[in-house]
XYZ file of C-alpha atoms in Angstrom:
701
model
C -60.190 -3.469 -40.576
C -63.614 -2.700 -39.112
C -63.645 0.598 -41.041
C -63.899 -1.347 -44.315
C -67.364 -1.424 -45.963
C -69.931 -3.905 -44.623
C -70.027 -7.319 -46.373
C -66.359 -7.004 -47.394
C -64.840 -10.486 -47.674
C -61.510 -11.097 -45.948
C -58.923 -13.828 -45.532
C -56.897 -13.751 -42.306
C -53.484 -15.403 -42.721
C -50.480 -15.994 -40.482
C -47.015 -15.713 -42.144
C -45.062 -18.897 -41.347
C -42.081 -18.792 -43.738
C -40.650 -15.599 -45.265
C -37.936 -15.782 -47.919
C -36.275 -18.978 -46.684
C -34.853 -22.013 -48.528
C -36.108 -25.536 -47.732
C -38.926 -28.082 -48.155
C -40.612 -27.230 -44.811
C -42.212 -30.671 -44.342
C -41.922 -30.442 -40.571
C -43.630 -27.020 -40.458
C -46.534 -28.227 -42.608
C -46.961 -31.358 -40.466
C -47.157 -29.165 -37.354
C -49.848 -26.986 -38.984
C -51.904 -30.084 -39.854
C -51.713 -31.257 -36.214
C -52.991 -27.855 -35.083
C -56.040 -28.170 -37.323
C -55.146 -25.861 -40.196
C -56.218 -27.009 -43.689
C -54.995 -24.489 -46.299
C -51.789 -22.588 -47.024
C -50.607 -19.919 -49.466
C -47.182 -20.849 -50.874
C -45.420 -18.445 -53.236
C -48.780 -16.917 -54.218
C -50.544 -20.279 -54.839
C -53.251 -21.730 -52.573
C -52.956 -25.421 -51.581
C -54.684 -27.853 -49.280
C -52.112 -28.783 -46.666
C -52.432 -32.485 -47.504
C -51.879 -31.806 -51.227
C -48.861 -29.467 -51.227
C -46.347 -30.503 -53.917
C -42.710 -31.082 -53.016
C -40.895 -27.756 -52.711
C -37.496 -27.015 -54.271
C -35.181 -26.881 -51.276
C -32.697 -24.660 -53.138
C -35.199 -21.852 -53.733
C -36.543 -19.275 -51.306
C -40.212 -19.649 -50.400
C -42.985 -17.709 -48.657
C -45.694 -19.633 -46.815
C -48.806 -18.266 -45.061
C -51.467 -20.365 -43.362
C -55.178 -19.489 -43.686
C -56.607 -18.790 -40.219
C -60.137 -17.623 -41.100
C -62.467 -16.396 -43.857
C -64.644 -13.493 -42.709
C -67.468 -11.345 -44.089
C -67.680 -8.002 -42.244
C -70.973 -7.399 -40.437
C -72.213 -5.905 -37.157
C -71.539 -8.884 -34.871
C -68.190 -9.928 -36.367
C -65.893 -7.990 -33.976
C -65.250 -10.829 -31.478
C -64.586 -13.449 -34.178
C -62.295 -11.021 -36.049
C -60.333 -10.259 -32.861
C -59.941 -13.972 -32.058
C -58.748 -14.742 -35.597
C -56.223 -11.900 -35.614
C -54.955 -12.970 -32.190
C -54.446 -16.533 -33.443
C -52.715 -15.283 -36.608
C -50.361 -13.095 -34.567
C -49.566 -16.050 -32.314
C -48.576 -18.336 -35.202
C -47.120 -15.588 -37.391
C -44.631 -14.368 -34.749
C -46.351 -11.014 -34.364
C -47.393 -10.619 -38.028
C -50.824 -10.987 -39.638
C -51.837 -10.735 -43.294
C -55.293 -9.579 -44.366
C -56.441 -10.327 -47.929
C -59.300 -8.047 -49.006
C -61.295 -9.884 -51.688
C -63.469 -8.461 -54.441
C -62.993 -5.915 -57.227
C -60.503 -3.822 -55.221
C -58.539 -6.836 -54.034
C -55.466 -6.010 -51.967
C -53.284 -7.447 -49.242
C -52.180 -5.709 -46.064
C -49.663 -6.857 -43.482
C -49.918 -5.750 -39.862
C -47.325 -6.179 -37.108
C -47.282 -5.913 -33.343
C -43.480 -5.868 -33.347
C -41.241 -2.779 -33.363
C -39.742 -3.883 -36.662
C -39.934 -3.207 -40.378
C -42.508 -5.557 -41.947
C -40.468 -5.986 -45.135
C -36.809 -6.220 -44.035
C -37.300 -7.283 -40.418
C -35.004 -4.647 -38.877
C -36.250 -4.478 -35.306
C -36.639 -1.553 -32.931
C -36.702 -1.566 -29.152
C -39.888 -0.350 -27.539
C -40.090 3.413 -28.047
C -39.955 5.129 -24.643
C -38.443 8.373 -23.259
C -35.290 6.563 -22.119
C -34.530 5.704 -25.752
C -33.919 9.419 -26.399
C -31.588 9.953 -23.433
C -27.824 9.658 -23.935
C -27.510 9.289 -20.149
C -29.419 6.002 -20.294
C -27.869 2.748 -21.605
C -31.019 2.141 -23.675
C -30.541 5.393 -25.582
C -26.804 6.052 -25.572
C -24.613 5.320 -28.579
C -22.835 2.048 -27.779
C -19.475 3.149 -29.212
C -19.025 6.427 -27.302
C -21.333 5.652 -24.320
C -23.404 8.741 -25.080
C -20.530 11.236 -25.042
C -20.641 11.995 -28.760
C -16.842 12.069 -28.803
C -13.915 9.703 -28.319
C -10.624 10.559 -26.640
C -7.292 10.102 -28.387
C -3.703 11.155 -27.838
C -3.395 14.284 -29.953
C -0.102 14.705 -31.875
C -0.567 18.497 -31.745
C -0.596 18.382 -27.931
C 2.281 15.923 -27.752
C 4.316 18.272 -29.983
C 2.797 21.675 -29.065
C 5.529 23.724 -30.754
C 6.711 22.432 -34.116
C 9.560 24.960 -34.126
C 11.378 23.021 -31.383
C 13.797 20.232 -32.197
C 13.850 16.828 -30.502
C 17.045 17.909 -28.728
C 15.233 20.979 -27.362
C 12.256 19.003 -26.040
C 9.711 18.929 -28.867
C 8.088 15.786 -27.350
C 6.281 17.401 -24.407
C 5.319 14.280 -22.353
C 8.920 13.062 -22.474
C 10.241 16.111 -20.616
C 9.946 14.450 -17.205
C 12.222 12.844 -14.644
C 12.695 10.063 -17.230
C 13.817 12.661 -19.787
C 17.413 11.329 -19.940
C 16.137 7.850 -20.868
C 13.801 9.216 -23.557
C 16.551 11.443 -24.985
C 18.759 8.368 -25.432
C 15.844 6.559 -27.101
C 15.512 9.392 -29.624
C 19.280 9.459 -30.232
C 19.196 5.732 -31.025
C 16.339 6.326 -33.470
C 18.211 9.242 -35.064
C 21.273 7.039 -35.583
C 19.222 4.184 -37.061
C 16.928 6.225 -39.328
C 19.532 8.912 -40.059
C 17.792 12.132 -39.040
C 19.071 15.198 -37.191
C 18.009 15.624 -33.538
C 18.646 19.381 -33.856
C 16.306 19.883 -36.812
C 12.981 21.640 -35.974
C 10.150 19.128 -35.684
C 8.199 20.573 -38.609
C 11.226 20.110 -40.893
C 11.540 16.375 -40.161
C 10.175 14.146 -42.968
C 6.601 12.943 -42.389
C 7.682 9.289 -42.256
C 10.192 10.099 -39.476
C 7.513 12.001 -37.519
C 5.185 9.006 -37.934
C 7.859 6.573 -36.664
C 8.604 8.711 -33.594
C 4.929 9.152 -32.711
C 3.462 5.765 -33.717
C 6.416 3.356 -33.588
C 7.845 0.876 -36.075
C 8.040 -2.903 -36.596
C 11.651 -2.535 -37.718
C 14.273 -3.886 -35.286
C 16.375 -1.054 -33.835
C 19.464 -1.323 -31.620
C 19.048 0.742 -28.447
C 21.936 1.500 -26.096
C 21.425 3.141 -22.721
C 23.921 4.325 -20.148
C 23.736 6.035 -16.792
C 26.208 6.834 -14.026
C 26.571 3.213 -12.927
C 25.215 1.002 -15.736
C 25.227 0.325 -19.476
C 23.149 -2.033 -21.581
C 22.190 -2.618 -25.208
C 19.089 -4.262 -26.690
C 17.625 -4.886 -30.141
C 13.852 -4.517 -30.351
C 10.944 -2.833 -32.099
C 10.273 0.790 -31.163
C 6.911 1.266 -29.415
C 6.256 4.920 -30.313
C 5.264 7.895 -28.166
C 1.502 7.556 -28.651
C 1.288 3.738 -28.122
C 3.501 4.208 -25.041
C 1.205 6.875 -23.601
C -1.880 4.812 -24.466
C -0.495 1.731 -22.710
C 0.500 3.685 -19.597
C -2.893 5.427 -19.583
C -4.757 2.104 -19.502
C -2.348 0.309 -17.146
C -2.049 2.967 -14.440
C -4.076 2.759 -11.246
C -3.452 6.438 -10.496
C -6.496 8.601 -11.206
C -4.377 11.744 -10.958
C -1.965 10.457 -13.643
C -4.875 9.521 -15.896
C -6.448 12.963 -15.397
C -3.116 14.618 -16.181
C -2.816 12.627 -19.412
C -6.347 13.611 -20.455
C -5.784 17.259 -19.627
C -2.377 17.730 -21.221
C -2.105 15.339 -24.142
C -5.511 14.071 -25.210
C -7.925 15.578 -27.673
C -11.455 14.612 -28.598
C -12.797 13.573 -31.977
C -16.387 13.154 -33.117
C -17.709 9.623 -32.575
C -17.605 7.841 -35.972
C -20.761 5.868 -35.161
C -23.244 8.556 -34.029
C -21.354 11.541 -35.522
C -21.716 13.507 -32.304
C -25.448 12.879 -31.865
C -24.718 10.760 -28.735
C -27.746 8.503 -29.321
C -28.196 5.041 -30.809
C -29.110 5.065 -34.490
C -32.640 3.744 -33.837
C -33.468 6.890 -31.843
C -32.251 9.081 -34.706
C -34.570 7.344 -37.203
C -37.595 8.702 -35.334
C -38.509 12.212 -36.449
C -41.085 14.893 -35.690
C -41.973 17.128 -38.618
C -38.953 15.675 -40.432
C -36.527 16.511 -37.608
C -34.727 14.082 -35.276
C -34.097 14.836 -31.605
C -30.372 15.333 -32.349
C -31.193 17.928 -35.018
C -33.413 19.753 -32.538
C -30.537 19.683 -30.029
C -28.278 21.465 -32.518
C -30.690 24.412 -32.715
C -30.134 27.435 -30.510
C -32.848 28.220 -27.975
C -34.461 30.929 -30.106
C -34.658 28.694 -33.201
C -35.900 25.761 -31.123
C -38.671 27.978 -29.713
C -39.688 28.913 -33.280
C -39.604 25.229 -34.318
C -41.983 24.120 -31.571
C -44.243 27.129 -32.127
C -44.691 26.225 -35.811
C -44.851 22.415 -35.701
C -47.017 20.814 -38.397
C -49.152 18.219 -36.591
C -52.382 16.364 -37.309
C -55.379 16.934 -35.027
C -54.670 13.651 -33.252
C -50.994 14.554 -32.776
C -51.918 18.041 -31.545
C -54.142 16.550 -28.861
C -51.390 14.167 -27.735
C -48.680 16.854 -27.751
C -50.684 19.773 -26.329
C -49.462 19.594 -22.713
C -45.936 18.550 -23.683
C -45.568 21.478 -26.096
C -46.856 23.889 -23.452
C -44.125 22.724 -21.062
C -41.399 22.839 -23.740
C -42.331 26.340 -24.907
C -42.533 27.619 -21.328
C -39.044 26.343 -20.512
C -37.590 27.780 -23.707
C -39.230 31.129 -22.897
C -37.614 31.151 -19.442
C -34.177 30.544 -20.995
C -34.748 33.345 -23.505
C -35.811 35.713 -20.729
C -32.444 35.340 -18.974
C -30.526 36.151 -22.153
C -29.596 32.639 -23.277
C -31.394 32.561 -26.636
C -28.048 32.119 -28.446
C -27.065 28.858 -26.691
C -27.525 25.555 -28.515
C -29.689 23.050 -26.667
C -26.951 20.398 -26.880
C -24.187 22.713 -25.597
C -21.853 20.819 -23.250
C -22.229 22.007 -19.644
C -18.451 22.120 -19.227
C -18.154 24.770 -21.950
C -20.593 27.181 -20.283
C -19.287 30.226 -18.470
C -20.103 30.571 -14.781
C -22.664 33.252 -15.592
C -24.375 31.110 -18.238
C -24.612 28.132 -15.883
C -26.156 30.320 -13.199
C -28.681 31.805 -15.606
C -29.767 28.306 -16.669
C -30.401 27.428 -13.025
C -32.189 30.748 -12.650
C -34.475 29.909 -15.590
C -35.559 26.669 -13.894
C -36.476 28.616 -10.761
C -38.586 31.120 -12.703
C -40.625 28.233 -14.025
C -41.279 26.857 -10.533
C -43.049 30.073 -9.433
C -42.011 29.587 -5.793
C -42.539 32.238 -3.107
C -40.644 32.947 0.112
C -37.340 31.612 -1.241
C -33.854 33.098 -0.781
C -32.017 32.996 -4.122
C -28.214 33.476 -4.074
C -26.362 34.263 -7.313
C -22.606 34.710 -7.816
C -21.804 37.206 -10.609
C -24.556 36.137 -13.054
C -23.711 39.007 -15.440
C -20.287 37.552 -16.399
C -19.877 37.639 -20.171
C -23.228 39.333 -20.824
C -23.664 42.154 -23.304
C -25.474 45.195 -21.925
C -28.645 44.343 -23.877
C -28.818 40.880 -22.324
C -27.840 42.227 -18.900
C -30.981 44.394 -18.883
C -33.107 41.290 -19.511
C -31.317 39.478 -16.680
C -32.044 42.322 -14.268
C -35.723 42.264 -15.264
C -35.780 38.539 -14.440
C -34.185 39.099 -11.016
C -36.731 41.822 -10.256
C -39.522 39.468 -11.367
C -38.281 36.844 -8.887
C -38.239 39.496 -6.155
C -41.757 40.665 -7.027
C -43.060 37.099 -6.666
C -42.269 37.429 -2.960
C -38.711 36.132 -2.829
C -35.380 37.495 -1.584
C -32.653 37.764 -4.233
C -29.045 38.023 -3.016
C -26.479 38.777 -5.744
C -22.674 38.838 -5.437
C -21.785 41.248 -8.226
C -19.418 43.942 -9.553
C -21.736 45.120 -12.331
C -22.659 48.800 -11.972
C -26.237 48.443 -13.271
C -26.956 45.548 -10.909
C -25.684 47.553 -7.923
C -27.690 50.642 -8.911
C -30.924 48.663 -9.305
C -30.534 46.844 -5.988
C -32.831 47.721 -3.086
C -30.001 47.286 -0.587
C -26.205 47.025 -0.947
C -23.541 45.444 1.281
C -19.998 46.591 0.392
C -17.303 44.173 1.658
C -13.663 45.232 1.896
C -11.685 47.332 2.073
C -9.077 45.164 0.254
C -8.651 41.575 -0.939
C -7.601 38.460 0.972
C -6.369 39.196 4.494
C -6.985 42.908 3.885
C -10.713 42.328 3.413
C -13.435 40.610 5.380
C -15.204 43.711 6.749
C -18.513 45.409 5.963
C -17.329 48.805 4.742
C -20.754 50.214 3.919
C -24.410 49.161 3.883
C -27.581 50.813 2.617
C -29.310 51.871 -0.570
C -27.204 52.580 -3.681
C -27.585 56.313 -2.990
C -26.291 55.869 0.575
C -23.331 53.786 -0.645
C -22.370 56.549 -3.084
C -22.240 59.075 -0.240
C -20.100 56.850 2.020
C -16.491 58.098 1.899
C -15.131 54.739 3.166
C -16.617 52.790 0.269
C -14.340 52.421 -2.765
C -17.321 50.952 -4.622
C -19.412 54.008 -3.737
C -16.734 56.389 -4.995
C -16.732 54.713 -8.396
C -20.560 54.617 -8.507
C -20.776 58.338 -7.745
C -18.121 59.229 -10.293
C -15.644 60.588 -7.729
C -13.265 57.899 -8.934
C -13.086 56.535 -12.433
C -10.927 54.505 -14.746
C -9.505 57.127 -17.055
C -9.189 56.436 -20.742
C -5.617 57.261 -21.841
C -5.426 60.540 -23.732
C -3.053 58.953 -26.211
C -3.832 55.509 -27.642
C -1.094 53.272 -29.012
C -0.731 53.497 -32.757
C 0.644 49.982 -33.013
C 3.185 48.714 -35.492
C 1.222 49.683 -38.580
C 0.833 46.016 -39.489
C -2.384 44.003 -39.417
C -3.829 40.524 -39.184
C -6.660 40.193 -41.708
C -9.410 37.576 -41.627
C -11.181 37.337 -44.987
C -14.455 35.518 -45.685
C -15.045 33.826 -42.306
C -18.215 31.705 -42.520
C -17.963 29.282 -39.573
C -21.003 28.781 -37.324
C -23.123 31.968 -37.574
C -20.506 34.179 -39.268
C -21.809 35.780 -42.461
C -18.738 36.019 -44.728
C -16.956 38.267 -42.206
C -13.877 40.341 -43.056
C -11.929 41.730 -40.077
C -8.724 43.755 -39.835
C -6.884 43.627 -36.474
C -4.024 46.087 -35.788
C -0.867 44.587 -34.276
C 0.921 46.130 -31.301
C -2.337 47.374 -29.764
C -4.984 46.271 -27.267
C -7.951 45.369 -29.478
C -11.404 44.566 -28.085
C -13.815 42.340 -30.016
C -17.323 42.977 -28.714
C -20.974 42.390 -29.604
C -24.158 40.903 -28.176
C -24.010 37.428 -26.649
C -23.896 34.755 -29.339
C -23.044 37.163 -32.170
C -19.953 35.216 -33.288
C -17.055 36.809 -31.383
C -15.600 33.488 -30.234
C -16.291 31.870 -33.615
C -14.211 34.568 -35.322
C -11.274 34.839 -32.904
C -11.044 31.553 -30.952
C -12.373 29.099 -33.548
C -11.170 30.707 -36.801
C -8.178 33.012 -36.270
C -6.386 31.193 -33.422
C -6.188 27.655 -34.930
C -5.044 29.040 -38.294
C -2.290 31.194 -36.786
C -1.159 28.368 -34.505
C -0.833 26.115 -37.537
C 1.045 28.773 -39.511
C 3.301 30.100 -36.753
C 3.886 27.117 -34.449
C 3.291 24.303 -36.962
C 0.699 22.598 -34.757
C -3.078 22.640 -34.333
C -5.952 22.395 -36.817
C -7.178 24.715 -39.558
C -10.128 26.226 -37.655
C -13.568 27.131 -38.975
C -14.241 27.918 -42.622
C -12.661 31.064 -44.084
C -11.183 32.203 -47.399
C -7.853 33.618 -46.235
C -5.923 34.958 -43.248
C -3.129 37.441 -43.924
C -0.329 38.700 -41.685
C 0.838 35.485 -39.990
C 4.413 36.353 -40.971
C 4.386 39.262 -38.477
C 3.886 36.930 -35.483
C 6.421 34.578 -33.876
C 4.197 33.015 -31.198
C 0.496 32.807 -30.307
C -1.007 31.944 -26.903
C -4.680 31.318 -26.097
C -5.390 32.441 -22.522
C -8.849 31.036 -21.827
C -10.877 30.435 -18.660
C -10.386 26.664 -18.589
C -8.957 25.337 -15.301
C -5.167 25.305 -14.861
C -5.664 21.727 -13.672
C -8.493 19.336 -12.831
C -6.978 17.602 -9.806
C -6.318 18.859 -6.246
C -2.526 18.632 -6.788
C -2.624 21.297 -9.545
C -2.073 24.778 -8.106
C -0.704 28.255 -8.998
C 2.816 27.346 -7.810
C 3.123 24.313 -10.089
C 1.412 25.931 -13.081
C 3.512 29.106 -13.140
C 6.797 27.284 -12.558
C 7.251 28.831 -9.092
C 7.455 25.485 -7.383
C 10.668 24.433 -9.158
C 12.853 27.266 -7.755
C 11.201 26.888 -4.333
C 12.063 23.170 -4.240
C 15.619 23.934 -5.414
C 15.903 26.466 -2.591
C 14.851 23.909 0.029
C 17.139 21.258 -1.492
C 20.073 23.676 -1.213
C 19.657 24.173 2.543
C 22.379 22.801 4.827
C 20.044 20.345 6.579
C 18.793 18.984 3.227
C 22.347 18.410 1.991
C 23.260 16.600 5.211
C 20.307 14.260 4.723
C 20.932 13.854 0.985
C 17.626 15.430 -0.038
C 17.314 16.523 -3.669
C 14.652 18.841 -5.131
C 12.440 15.817 -5.814
C 12.153 15.276 -2.063
C 9.996 18.410 -1.870
C 7.645 17.390 -4.681
C 4.222 16.046 -3.739
C 3.946 14.296 -7.121
C 6.591 11.616 -6.532
C 7.431 9.151 -3.787
C 10.030 10.102 -1.230
C 9.002 13.244 0.562
C 5.255 13.202 0.117
C 2.674 11.627 2.401
C 1.925 8.231 0.887
C -1.476 7.916 2.565
C -2.915 10.703 0.387
C -0.129 10.520 -2.245
C 0.641 14.200 -1.786
C -2.900 15.507 -2.252
C -3.440 16.491 1.381
C -6.981 15.218 0.993
C -8.544 11.830 0.330
C -11.398 11.299 -2.109
C -14.311 9.199 -0.874
C -16.467 7.889 -3.714
C -20.175 8.229 -2.910
C -21.324 6.269 -6.001
C -24.752 7.876 -6.567
C -23.718 11.203 -4.996
C -20.864 13.629 -5.740
C -17.474 12.500 -4.403
C -16.504 13.842 -0.975
C -12.974 15.047 -0.111
C -11.733 14.798 3.493
C -8.462 16.012 5.031
C -5.806 13.298 5.206
C -5.451 12.186 8.846
C -1.842 11.037 8.367
C -0.433 14.443 7.346
C -3.335 16.701 8.432
C -3.537 18.125 4.933
C 0.155 19.110 4.775
C 0.922 16.761 1.831
C 4.390 15.738 3.105
C 5.797 13.229 5.577
C 7.310 14.323 8.885
C 10.954 14.072 7.748
C 10.359 16.452 4.833
C 8.533 18.920 7.076
C 11.565 19.014 9.407
C 13.389 21.118 6.789
C 12.588 24.815 7.098
C 13.663 28.051 5.455
C 13.404 31.205 7.591
C 11.190 29.266 9.989
C 8.777 27.947 7.342
C 8.616 24.382 6.010
C 7.553 23.535 2.446
C 3.893 23.004 3.423
C 3.726 26.362 5.208
C 5.226 28.071 2.157
C 2.520 26.563 -0.066
C -0.073 27.891 2.377
C 1.146 31.491 1.946
C -0.808 34.028 -0.094
C 0.931 35.556 -3.106
C 1.382 38.806 -1.143
C 2.919 36.996 1.854
C 5.204 34.943 -0.388
C 6.315 38.098 -2.237
C 7.644 39.558 1.021
C 9.035 36.204 2.184
C 11.078 35.642 -1.012
C 11.894 39.329 -1.605
C 15.630 38.621 -1.996
C 15.331 35.668 -4.409
C 14.745 37.107 -7.921
C 13.807 33.817 -9.638
C 10.876 33.430 -7.250
C 10.092 37.098 -6.613
C 9.670 37.976 -10.301
C 6.989 35.336 -10.883
C 5.170 36.466 -7.728
C 5.277 40.065 -8.967
C 3.472 39.056 -12.161
C 0.773 37.306 -10.120
C 0.332 40.429 -7.989
C 0.131 42.605 -11.093
C -2.906 40.690 -12.350
C -4.702 41.144 -9.010
C -4.109 37.716 -7.471
C -2.209 38.714 -4.325
C -4.908 37.077 -2.158
C -4.773 33.501 -3.514
C -2.461 30.896 -1.952
C 0.541 29.308 -3.670
C -0.746 25.791 -3.079
C -4.443 26.539 -3.562
C -6.129 23.690 -5.428
C -6.877 24.481 -9.068
C -10.366 23.058 -8.583
C -11.252 25.943 -6.222
C -10.208 28.736 -8.609
C -12.777 30.647 -10.661
C -12.507 30.861 -14.443
C -11.320 34.465 -14.181
C -8.657 33.576 -11.614
C -7.408 30.702 -13.789
C -7.245 33.053 -16.769
C -5.210 35.628 -14.845
C -2.774 32.947 -13.635
C -2.202 31.979 -17.278
C -1.734 35.657 -18.152
C 0.926 36.077 -15.446
C 2.844 33.108 -16.872
């Protein structure tokens, strides 16, 4: 206001009524008591004592005159007092009428709200832009950007199976007999064939089975010693799972449901942005914080380098931009320029996660620190690996010690000192085989690593490559994510490698485009995948399996034995022993997932989780069973001197010898050995396995 020309005449007004119906006699009486004399009602000026009667059925605007001012040198204090009074009576709003030839009216507000429509904003602060803070997170998804739901494609993973053959995956449990009778009752009532493949059932029948029906159905159930009949509505598979998911007090059961049968869908409120809508309205250079998060690191770096800002904004943002650009540079230097800023941490490979942590350390510029890295080159293309090695050498040159656990040949050759541990895996390892410079390691006859580095040993490329079947899978016009209208022809019956620099689109083409389409075509389940014109050759395939590096389980009770199906035959073996039969023990007695034979203190986990609230949870060995998972009576049963807990504690190699004469168990162990997992234990918790180990367990299955 003070920037207006000197001698400009102003009226300072306080808005009292805005677009409301009524006569407002009480409000005007209050203004008179407070000493005000004039008001502006619907554009007309009145003395407060002479205001005509207002039509109570029409909307009115009423402003009270606070002061009349002529701008001059000594007017600042009076102007400030008048504006303060107007804001007080106008609920944070003040109107300024500029009189004269260029007459105009301006409204100012001290509220975080739109002056015209009144939509309010919370105070703008950093926490408003954090999805980890209640003030910034989307209220519907709590800042996750997604919502969980029971996925029909996971409940019926193979549409080629019939209901009689177990198409409903979560119903293939110890209650399977009950669920089978439920389905038979439905088949009788709605007249469909239990032996028909799931994908051939009419859509309305599929919907009834999955989501239930209000129609009254007669259900009859029988077992060895009972029979009963009841007429009721059918709940449906998905409502049943949803109810059990919310009612259960078992965290392990809830985790199992999430892992096996739930999918995620984009939050309908924030559309995956994870923030409240008010935060998304605020933009810099036309871009919201969510849109910046969707950029990869290289594009984000370019965005912040070329921001269009006013001189005032540049001064405010100078230090912040310096910090942002420095951090983005560090991430680019460790070969992560292809990652999106909003990439979920759980989807990062082990190597990517390590390189992110490494980037933060580069920025700190510390000296005299010991840095330990575990296989940071995993998944890196050779070009990006060279940049990673330069970063590690930079850390060393700052005056730090860098210790890297690694198989990569270039990393070993560029090391100043090498420790070679071996000679084998598991119980056959644990010794320092060789130590010294890379050149000394190469000359050491005891070092298998050295022999490969020197070229004395090598992995030979077969002289004859497989020709395949002569048939192909063709992807035509793939455009998802960064793919530029890609056409790819993949020969069947061969080992085909899809390679390229990190972030070039390998996973987008194979995992996100080809796999979902083929799964939909071949197994009648799954989505359509990323955008593409056509995929040919699905008719040559009868099954498709995605063997990724996701964990085989997310709870301590998941392990290689349960995942591969080894544990079933082992439990049957123990149940068939003479002592078990005398005691009436069935195979379920030797399961740590159900009551009976397990330790009830830890519910078969062998460990007990202690919640630390603001710190990561701590797991301690169960004192009741000493980590053995089972109660004393179950552990009394032994086979060849080993009880069920001791069998689970065996390595794959030990178990292979132990069960050498039992083909159903031996064969599965052979597959695990063939993929190089002879050192892991049968009952080893899935949470302790690396991504590569989990992938090889899936491959063996």
